[in-house]
XYZ file of C-alpha atoms in Angstrom:
581
model
C -0.308 0.119 0.271
C 3.163 2.062 0.886
C 4.174 3.652 -2.487
C 7.154 4.258 -2.377
C 7.268 6.403 -5.637
C 5.945 9.307 -4.270
C 8.631 9.732 -2.094
C 11.369 9.174 -4.567
C 12.238 13.085 -4.547
C 12.434 12.941 -0.498
C 15.798 13.364 0.542
C 17.675 14.885 3.791
C 17.590 18.224 1.372
C 14.197 18.659 0.802
C 13.267 18.243 4.636
C 13.365 22.008 5.549
C 11.017 22.471 2.797
C 8.857 20.010 3.457
C 8.633 21.157 7.191
C 8.088 24.665 6.338
C 5.234 23.685 4.167
C 4.067 21.275 6.349
C 3.661 23.726 9.591
C 1.929 26.387 7.236
C -0.491 24.041 6.146
C -0.857 22.821 9.590
C -1.417 25.910 11.191
C -3.923 26.864 8.717
C -6.032 23.272 9.159
C -6.162 23.905 12.988
C -8.908 26.947 13.054
C -10.334 25.076 9.702
C -10.751 21.601 11.092
C -12.524 23.336 14.282
C -14.876 24.969 12.256
C -16.141 22.013 9.927
C -16.741 20.257 13.054
C -19.027 22.972 14.615
C -20.625 23.244 11.354
C -21.111 19.835 10.893
C -23.119 19.609 14.112
C -20.005 17.405 16.221
C -18.068 18.843 18.818
C -14.488 20.840 17.716
C -12.431 18.120 19.051
C -13.321 16.184 16.428
C -12.516 18.183 13.535
C -8.779 18.304 14.882
C -8.828 14.387 15.805
C -9.770 14.035 11.514
C -7.111 16.672 10.883
C -4.238 14.367 12.806
C -5.054 11.072 11.538
C -6.834 11.190 8.586
C -4.043 13.813 7.599
C -1.197 11.696 8.303
C -3.200 8.680 6.461
C -3.504 10.293 3.077
C -0.598 11.574 2.888
C 1.248 7.922 3.789
C -0.933 5.588 1.462
C -2.471 8.210 -0.824
C -1.674 8.266 -4.666
C -0.284 11.881 -4.834
C 2.869 13.182 -3.611
C 0.913 16.719 -2.277
C -2.701 15.657 -1.215
C -3.306 17.281 1.990
C -6.308 15.083 3.593
C -8.870 16.169 6.249
C -12.312 17.466 6.732
C -13.981 19.468 4.328
C -16.643 22.069 3.658
C -18.368 19.939 1.006
C -19.284 17.108 3.442
C -20.469 19.630 5.960
C -24.442 19.374 4.809
C -24.216 15.573 4.141
C -22.404 15.278 7.883
C -24.833 17.817 9.282
C -28.097 15.722 7.639
C -26.988 12.550 9.142
C -26.025 13.310 12.654
C -29.702 15.590 12.994
C -31.108 11.983 11.481
C -28.538 9.450 12.980
C -26.610 11.166 15.885
C -22.993 11.371 16.008
C -22.153 7.445 17.316
C -23.383 6.738 13.859
C -21.951 9.410 11.487
C -18.878 7.537 13.091
C -19.945 4.219 11.177
C -21.359 5.929 8.060
C -17.796 7.036 7.869
C -16.206 3.534 8.385
C -18.139 2.540 5.554
C -17.721 5.152 3.385
C -13.752 4.273 4.170
C -14.558 0.432 3.209
C -16.797 1.453 -0.286
C -13.250 3.734 -1.025
C -10.877 1.043 0.124
C -12.917 -1.343 -2.925
C -13.330 1.432 -5.163
C -9.454 1.511 -5.399
C -9.069 -1.981 -5.097
C -11.075 -2.722 -8.236
C -9.619 0.140 -10.087
C -12.649 2.511 -10.852
C -10.825 5.656 -9.353
C -11.067 6.922 -13.333
C -14.853 6.475 -13.347
C -15.132 9.321 -11.049
C -14.502 11.505 -13.772
C -17.131 10.697 -16.106
C -19.187 12.347 -13.227
C -20.609 15.703 -15.511
C -19.187 19.043 -14.608
C -22.681 20.488 -14.453
C -23.145 17.892 -11.550
C -20.262 19.058 -10.104
C -20.388 22.665 -10.108
C -23.979 22.723 -9.065
C -23.272 20.706 -6.303
C -20.694 22.866 -4.967
C -21.971 25.905 -5.481
C -24.891 24.668 -3.553
C -22.925 23.406 -0.800
C -21.269 26.797 -0.481
C -24.675 28.347 0.009
C -25.537 26.399 2.218
C -22.137 26.720 4.518
C -22.379 30.349 4.077
C -25.834 30.778 5.710
C -25.671 28.182 7.325
C -23.091 31.193 9.351
C -25.733 33.726 9.262
C -26.483 32.948 12.840
C -22.908 32.540 14.526
C -22.009 35.810 12.606
C -25.064 37.512 14.190
C -24.704 35.793 17.606
C -28.242 35.129 17.355
C -29.702 33.245 20.694
C -32.196 30.248 20.704
C -31.287 28.682 17.139
C -32.456 25.716 16.649
C -30.408 24.158 13.374
C -32.466 21.872 11.025
C -30.990 20.151 8.002
C -33.667 21.991 5.670
C -32.220 25.342 4.396
C -35.938 26.876 3.998
C -36.295 26.058 7.862
C -32.392 27.356 8.438
C -33.758 30.844 7.144
C -36.841 31.364 8.739
C -35.207 30.349 12.041
C -32.782 33.155 11.676
C -35.267 35.188 10.479
C -37.758 34.886 13.640
C -34.625 35.365 16.307
C -33.152 38.514 14.726
C -34.318 40.138 17.673
C -31.577 38.674 19.881
C -28.634 39.955 17.047
C -25.466 40.091 19.632
C -23.687 43.612 18.522
C -20.467 42.238 20.179
C -20.626 39.221 17.930
C -21.023 41.477 14.930
C -17.888 43.483 16.019
C -15.980 40.174 16.446
C -17.231 38.331 13.448
C -16.039 41.880 11.195
C -12.474 41.925 13.056
C -11.797 38.490 11.973
C -13.383 38.391 8.252
C -11.516 41.888 7.843
C -7.970 40.154 9.009
C -8.835 37.034 6.963
C -9.174 38.846 4.086
C -6.363 41.582 4.497
C -3.688 38.920 6.206
C -2.445 37.387 2.875
C -2.239 40.435 0.750
C 0.187 41.919 3.474
C 1.905 38.799 4.499
C 1.120 36.108 1.707
C 2.751 33.149 3.520
C 0.720 34.081 6.901
C -1.813 32.090 7.563
C -5.035 34.219 7.380
C -7.671 31.772 9.161
C -5.443 31.243 12.173
C -4.476 35.217 12.244
C -8.217 36.238 12.244
C -8.783 33.760 15.595
C -5.933 34.993 17.510
C -6.955 39.266 17.033
C -10.751 38.538 16.847
C -10.530 36.481 20.384
C -8.285 38.825 22.161
C -10.368 41.810 21.168
C -13.483 39.579 22.633
C -10.994 38.577 25.497
C -9.548 42.371 26.112
C -12.711 44.993 25.487
C -15.763 42.439 26.195
C -15.187 39.658 27.929
C -18.249 37.461 28.864
C -20.333 39.156 25.794
C -20.023 36.625 23.332
C -20.378 32.551 23.160
C -17.030 30.592 22.820
C -16.293 27.019 21.889
C -16.005 26.830 25.958
C -19.217 28.341 27.060
C -20.914 26.077 23.936
C -19.221 22.788 24.039
C -16.991 22.788 26.927
C -12.880 22.726 27.184
C -10.786 20.751 24.512
C -9.068 17.647 25.634
C -5.098 17.980 25.219
C -5.074 14.461 24.102
C -6.325 11.971 21.193
C -8.853 9.545 22.462
C -8.509 6.132 22.681
C -9.575 3.418 19.847
C -13.166 2.975 20.279
C -14.688 0.177 18.063
C -17.848 1.291 17.501
C -20.784 -1.818 17.615
C -22.121 -2.579 13.782
C -25.052 -5.253 13.156
C -26.734 -5.649 9.960
C -29.823 -3.428 10.674
C -27.636 -0.240 11.019
C -25.481 -1.100 7.863
C -28.610 -1.333 5.745
C -29.589 2.398 7.590
C -26.627 3.869 7.210
C -25.804 2.420 3.398
C -26.917 5.542 1.433
C -25.793 7.984 3.432
C -22.449 5.953 3.218
C -22.528 5.766 -0.210
C -22.825 9.352 -0.825
C -20.149 10.234 1.943
C -17.630 8.267 -0.256
C -18.591 9.295 -2.927
C -18.231 12.891 -2.598
C -15.061 11.950 -0.674
C -13.561 10.310 -4.188
C -15.129 13.599 -6.241
C -12.836 16.223 -4.118
C -9.891 13.814 -3.395
C -9.336 13.187 -6.948
C -10.570 16.813 -7.908
C -7.768 18.103 -5.375
C -5.011 15.500 -6.837
C -5.974 16.672 -10.284
C -5.363 20.564 -9.332
C -1.966 19.064 -7.954
C -1.138 17.658 -11.078
C -1.458 20.999 -12.924
C 0.855 22.772 -10.451
C 3.307 21.264 -10.200
C 3.293 19.304 -13.856
C 2.858 15.362 -11.715
C 0.573 12.965 -12.007
C -1.337 10.998 -9.517
C -2.415 7.302 -8.916
C -6.055 7.413 -8.402
C -6.739 3.981 -7.396
C -4.060 4.288 -5.099
C -5.576 7.732 -3.631
C -8.747 5.947 -3.479
C -6.995 3.680 -1.550
C -5.332 5.591 0.736
C -8.616 7.604 1.351
C -10.344 4.418 2.287
C -8.235 3.187 4.714
C -7.520 6.703 6.502
C -11.688 6.934 6.354
C -12.225 3.550 8.056
C -9.603 4.571 11.074
C -10.255 8.198 11.550
C -13.775 7.340 12.997
C -12.040 4.379 15.776
C -10.644 7.871 17.028
C -13.677 9.865 16.933
C -12.992 11.800 13.720
C -15.430 13.008 11.097
C -14.853 11.476 6.882
C -12.129 13.245 5.372
C -11.154 13.959 1.749
C -8.605 15.776 -0.289
C -8.950 19.361 0.343
C -7.962 21.214 -2.473
C -7.136 24.975 -0.555
C -4.273 22.813 1.725
C -2.900 21.038 -0.865
C -2.562 24.001 -3.331
C -0.704 25.957 0.188
C 1.549 22.672 0.644
C 2.455 22.925 -2.747
C 3.236 27.112 -3.031
C 5.302 26.747 0.401
C 7.537 24.605 -1.269
C 6.249 20.854 -0.498
C 8.759 18.136 -2.374
C 6.917 14.573 -1.282
C 4.361 13.558 0.993
C 5.829 13.803 4.279
C 5.107 17.386 4.211
C 1.488 16.038 4.732
C 2.374 14.201 7.781
C 4.246 17.113 8.720
C 1.393 18.673 9.327
C -0.810 16.437 10.944
C 2.008 16.192 13.573
C 1.867 19.891 14.030
C -2.006 19.716 14.779
C -1.388 16.582 17.310
C 1.505 18.633 19.133
C -0.731 22.332 18.867
C -3.495 19.730 20.630
C -1.234 18.387 22.935
C -0.243 21.973 24.289
C -2.206 24.315 23.589
C -5.950 22.783 23.781
C -7.268 24.739 26.672
C -6.774 27.819 24.554
C -9.017 26.989 22.098
C -12.006 27.687 24.851
C -11.673 31.356 24.343
C -12.561 31.471 20.910
C -15.693 32.968 20.356
C -18.003 31.218 17.905
C -18.643 34.612 15.708
C -14.732 34.476 14.735
C -15.522 31.201 13.505
C -18.222 32.046 11.006
C -16.070 34.296 9.122
C -13.860 31.626 8.685
C -16.357 29.597 6.997
C -18.092 31.694 4.686
C -14.716 33.023 3.191
C -14.232 29.047 2.555
C -17.864 28.905 1.267
C -17.169 31.980 -1.185
C -13.961 30.220 -2.266
C -15.567 27.117 -3.019
C -18.598 28.460 -4.822
C -17.317 28.280 -8.536
C -18.997 31.320 -9.080
C -16.718 32.208 -12.359
C -17.551 28.059 -13.642
C -20.970 28.765 -12.805
C -21.518 31.724 -14.943
C -20.171 30.534 -17.585
C -21.898 27.214 -17.849
C -25.387 29.267 -17.143
C -24.058 31.632 -20.469
C -23.883 29.004 -22.775
C -28.025 28.329 -21.926
C -27.800 24.948 -23.133
C -28.682 21.411 -21.012
C -25.883 21.589 -18.863
C -27.191 25.060 -17.827
C -30.406 23.478 -16.914
C -28.162 20.489 -15.239
C -26.187 22.659 -13.487
C -29.507 24.662 -11.827
C -31.243 21.795 -11.361
C -28.376 20.355 -9.496
C -27.663 23.519 -7.532
C -31.140 24.430 -6.594
C -31.831 20.809 -5.085
C -28.463 20.983 -3.246
C -29.899 24.111 -1.652
C -33.360 23.549 -0.975
C -34.037 19.909 -0.844
C -30.117 17.396 0.113
C -26.480 16.684 -1.391
C -28.050 13.215 -2.313
C -31.271 14.149 -4.315
C -29.333 16.709 -5.801
C -26.524 14.552 -7.617
C -29.157 11.401 -8.103
C -31.446 13.792 -10.315
C -28.345 15.871 -11.812
C -26.981 12.291 -12.874
C -30.000 10.860 -14.676
C -30.876 14.479 -16.134
C -27.214 14.597 -17.705
C -27.806 10.988 -18.713
C -30.777 11.424 -20.148
C -30.061 14.713 -21.771
C -26.833 13.190 -23.413
C -28.916 10.512 -25.027
C -30.864 12.464 -26.428
C -27.849 14.514 -27.943
C -26.496 11.391 -29.518
C -29.941 9.986 -30.743
C -30.650 13.241 -32.499
C -26.928 12.553 -33.868
C -28.590 9.642 -36.014
C -29.458 10.150 -39.505
C -30.756 7.766 -41.318
C -31.662 8.590 -45.134
C -32.291 7.055 -48.528
C -29.283 7.287 -51.347
C -28.170 6.768 -55.036
C -25.439 7.024 -57.217
C -24.800 10.618 -58.661
C -24.541 10.135 -61.904
C -23.190 13.754 -62.953
C -20.065 12.822 -59.990
C -17.320 10.911 -62.098
C -17.079 7.802 -59.292
C -21.083 7.884 -59.460
C -20.598 9.271 -55.375
C -23.634 7.779 -53.563
C -25.512 11.002 -52.301
C -28.750 11.126 -50.209
C -30.135 13.980 -52.396
C -30.525 12.192 -55.494
C -33.638 10.193 -54.284
C -37.100 11.588 -55.612
C -40.317 10.629 -55.425
C -39.703 10.661 -59.393
C -36.298 9.271 -59.153
C -35.893 6.027 -57.092
C -34.540 2.211 -57.791
C -37.384 -0.555 -57.356
C -34.916 -3.340 -57.054
C -32.368 -1.995 -54.645
C -32.572 0.477 -51.982
C -29.172 2.625 -50.515
C -29.626 3.781 -46.830
C -26.791 6.201 -45.631
C -26.681 5.735 -41.498
C -24.615 7.999 -39.757
C -24.208 7.900 -35.919
C -24.316 5.970 -32.939
C -26.634 3.302 -33.469
C -27.720 2.707 -29.362
C -31.101 2.310 -27.707
C -31.735 6.104 -27.671
C -31.736 5.780 -31.816
C -31.841 2.297 -32.861
C -35.887 2.187 -33.021
C -35.470 5.699 -35.243
C -33.042 3.650 -37.230
C -35.562 0.855 -37.859
C -38.861 2.720 -38.761
C -36.873 5.326 -40.907
C -35.765 2.516 -43.298
C -39.465 0.412 -43.134
C -41.668 3.427 -43.420
C -39.308 4.712 -46.376
C -39.797 1.763 -48.605
C -43.391 1.158 -49.683
C -42.652 -1.952 -52.305
C -40.221 -5.024 -51.844
C -36.621 -4.244 -53.052
C -34.531 -7.122 -53.484
C -31.690 -5.914 -52.411
C -31.120 -3.740 -49.054
C -27.275 -1.893 -49.345
C -26.815 -0.526 -45.536
C -24.065 2.061 -45.779
C -22.570 1.958 -41.931
C -18.984 3.842 -41.688
C -20.193 6.261 -39.858
C -21.585 4.365 -37.196
C -18.999 4.340 -34.422
C -20.955 2.116 -32.203
C -23.770 -0.243 -32.277
C -25.590 -1.890 -28.187
C -27.718 -4.453 -28.095
C -30.449 -2.391 -28.515
C -28.939 -1.571 -31.636
C -27.796 -4.792 -32.803
C -32.040 -5.985 -32.330
C -33.431 -3.728 -34.546
C -31.112 -4.177 -37.026
C -31.971 -7.954 -37.045
C -35.296 -7.391 -37.053
C -34.598 -5.037 -40.916
C -32.323 -8.305 -41.928
C -35.379 -11.095 -40.962
C -37.542 -9.222 -42.860
C -35.748 -8.393 -45.965
C -34.122 -11.896 -46.197
C -37.463 -13.150 -46.652
C -37.521 -12.027 -50.256
C -34.066 -10.467 -50.877
C -31.060 -9.798 -49.078
C -29.217 -7.324 -46.874
C -25.309 -5.972 -47.779
C -24.013 -3.528 -45.315
C -20.608 -1.829 -46.410
C -17.851 -0.048 -44.202
C -18.869 -1.776 -40.727
C -16.803 -0.546 -38.257
C -14.749 -2.301 -35.663
C -17.213 -1.952 -32.792
C -20.487 -2.112 -34.298
C -18.689 -5.482 -36.435
C -17.886 -7.867 -32.764
C -21.407 -6.862 -31.689
C -22.839 -8.547 -34.713
C -20.270 -11.465 -34.127
C -20.546 -11.863 -30.711
C -24.748 -12.185 -31.150
C -24.300 -14.365 -34.273
C -26.418 -11.493 -36.699
C -23.137 -11.329 -38.383
C -23.355 -15.217 -39.484
C -27.071 -14.443 -40.299
C -26.353 -11.733 -42.027
C -23.235 -13.812 -44.084
C -19.507 -12.751 -44.239
C -20.130 -12.350 -48.212
C -22.425 -9.721 -47.498
C -20.111 -7.299 -45.969
C -17.953 -4.901 -47.786
C -15.527 -2.646 -47.474
C -16.380 0.191 -49.748
C -19.705 0.529 -50.861
C -18.813 0.188 -54.153
C -17.700 -3.322 -54.173
C -21.591 -3.625 -52.234
C -22.930 -2.278 -55.265
C -21.098 -4.308 -57.846
C -22.081 -7.554 -56.368
C -25.530 -6.318 -55.868
C -26.129 -5.727 -59.653
C -23.938 -9.010 -60.419
C -27.360 -10.837 -58.079
C -29.855 -8.493 -60.022
C -28.394 -9.852 -63.358
C -28.330 -13.427 -61.950
C -31.923 -13.048 -61.341
C -32.858 -11.015 -64.569
C -33.758 -7.453 -64.543
C -37.097 -6.745 -64.023
C -37.625 -4.232 -66.878
C -33.876 -2.855 -66.212
C -31.904 -2.411 -69.623
C -28.769 -1.932 -67.890
C -28.606 -2.252 -63.849
C -26.480 1.006 -63.142
C -28.738 3.399 -62.303
C -27.903 5.187 -65.831
C -30.353 3.617 -68.178
C -33.980 2.077 -67.287
C -37.038 1.214 -68.697
C -39.991 3.490 -67.145
C -41.432 1.067 -64.759
C -43.533 1.721 -62.192
C -41.820 0.258 -58.971
C -45.084 -1.883 -58.025
C -44.723 -3.274 -61.791
C -40.531 -3.583 -61.920
C -41.430 -6.244 -58.457
C -44.294 -7.860 -60.432
C -42.770 -7.952 -63.593
C -45.432 -6.292 -65.870
C -44.770 -3.571 -68.390
C -45.699 0.025 -67.359
C -44.640 3.280 -68.140
C -44.783 6.126 -64.645
C -41.526 6.062 -62.542
C -38.326 7.513 -64.026
C -34.707 5.999 -62.387
C-alpha cells in the first residue's frame, strides 16, 4: 500500500522545505478543522482528531505526492444531515462504511470512473454546498440566541428571521474583526495563515474589551481535551449497516470526487501525475481508521493542498508533518481554544464557502444557455432546497437522459443513390426523389451511434421509406462508430424482414459494431460475403445478383438507363411507363 515512488524526491535536502510547508499547512488546518466540525454538528475537537489521523494516513498511503487530507467544507451538509437524523455515533459508522466503499473502489480500479461525472453536476452541487455553508454561519455571525439548526435550508432561514431580535452587536464586531483580518492578511503577508491570525486577533479583542459578551467554544462545547481519544470500535449490526448504506455511499462518492479533483489540481500545479486508484485506497483506509478515534469523514482539501505546494512541498512528508503539527498543538495548546468566540469561526467558513463556490465557472456555464445550464441549475437548487443526495441523483439522471437525447439526434438514416453527374458515381442522399428511385435496390446512409436512444428511429426510418419490396437492401455504415444490443436487435429485425424476399448488404462496418454482430450471431445470419469494405464493391455485387435473376425491366442496372417502369410493376415483372430512375 505504501507507494515508494511518491517519496522518491524525498532526501535530507528536501526536509527543510517539507517541514516549512507542513508547518504552515498544519497551522492553517487547525481553525478549519474546528470550524468544519462545528458546522457539521459535532464538537470542535472531532475536527482536530480528523486532521491529525486522516491527514497523516492520506499523505502516507495515498496516490498524490502533495495531497493534504482532512475535514472539508464539501462534507458539511451531508454530515450535518447524518448527525441530525442518526446521531454522532452513527456518523462514525457511516464514515467507516464510506472508507470501506472507497477502499473497494480503489482495489477494483474504479478511480477513473469518477471523472465521468458531468461537470455541471459537480459545479452545481459545489455551489449549492457553498450557499448552505455561508447561510449556515449567519446565526453565529450575528450572535443569535435560541437558534435550532435544521437540515432544511428554508427552515434554517426561518429560524434566523424569527430570532433576528436577539442579534448581538459584540458578535458582529468580533466577526467583522476576524473577517477583515482573514481577507487582508494574505495581501500584507502572503505566507501568513489568515484564518489563524483572524482567530487570534478577534479572540484577543473579545477577551480584552468585552469579555463574557459573546459565546465561545468553551461555553458552547466545554474545554477541548489535550489528548487523542482512546481507540473505540463501534458496535455494528446488519440493521445499522442497511440504514446507513445510502449516506455512506454519498460520503464515499463525495470524498472520492473531492480527493481526485484536489489531486488533479496538484498535478496541474506541479506537472506531476497522481495514481487515482491508490488515492482512493489511501482515502478509504484513512476513513476506516479515523472514526475509531472519534474523527469525522475526510478527503483531499484543494485549498490546503495548493497551499502545501506553494510553500515548497517536495514529498508526502509535508502532509505527515502537517498532521504532527496539529497533534502538537492539541497536546500543548488545546485549553486556549476554549476562549475562541463562535462568531470568529463564522467568517472563516464564509470565506471558505466563497472560495469554493465556483462562481465564475457557474456563470460561464449559465451563459451557454444549453442543456448543461439546466442540469447545473437543477443540481444547484436541489442541493440548497432539498439535499445533496437528491441533487446528485437527479443531476446524474438528467445528464444521462439529455446526453442520450443528444446522441440520438446525431443518428441520421437517409435513402441514397449514386450521383451520375459525379465521375465516380458518388452515393448521395439528395439523389432520391418521388420520381427518381430504384425499385430493386435500396441504399441507405446510416450516420451516428446505433444505440438504444436511436435504434427504433433507425428501424422505422428504413421500414417506412420503402413502400415496395426491393431485392437488395444496402446499408452504408462507415459513419456508425458504435452499436449496442438494442441497435443490434433493431438491425436484426430489418435483416429478418428483408431476408424473406431478398438480401441485406452492409458496407464500411467499423470494428466495434462488427464485434457486436459477431458475438450475437447476426454477422453469420447476414453472411460474411454480404459485408464489404467499400460501397462500390457492394453495389457491384448487387448488380451481379440482380443480373443473375434477370432485371425486371431494367436494360442496364447501373442507375443510368432504365425503362420507365413503376415500382409495383417492376417487382411484379409487369410492363408500364410511370416511374423514372
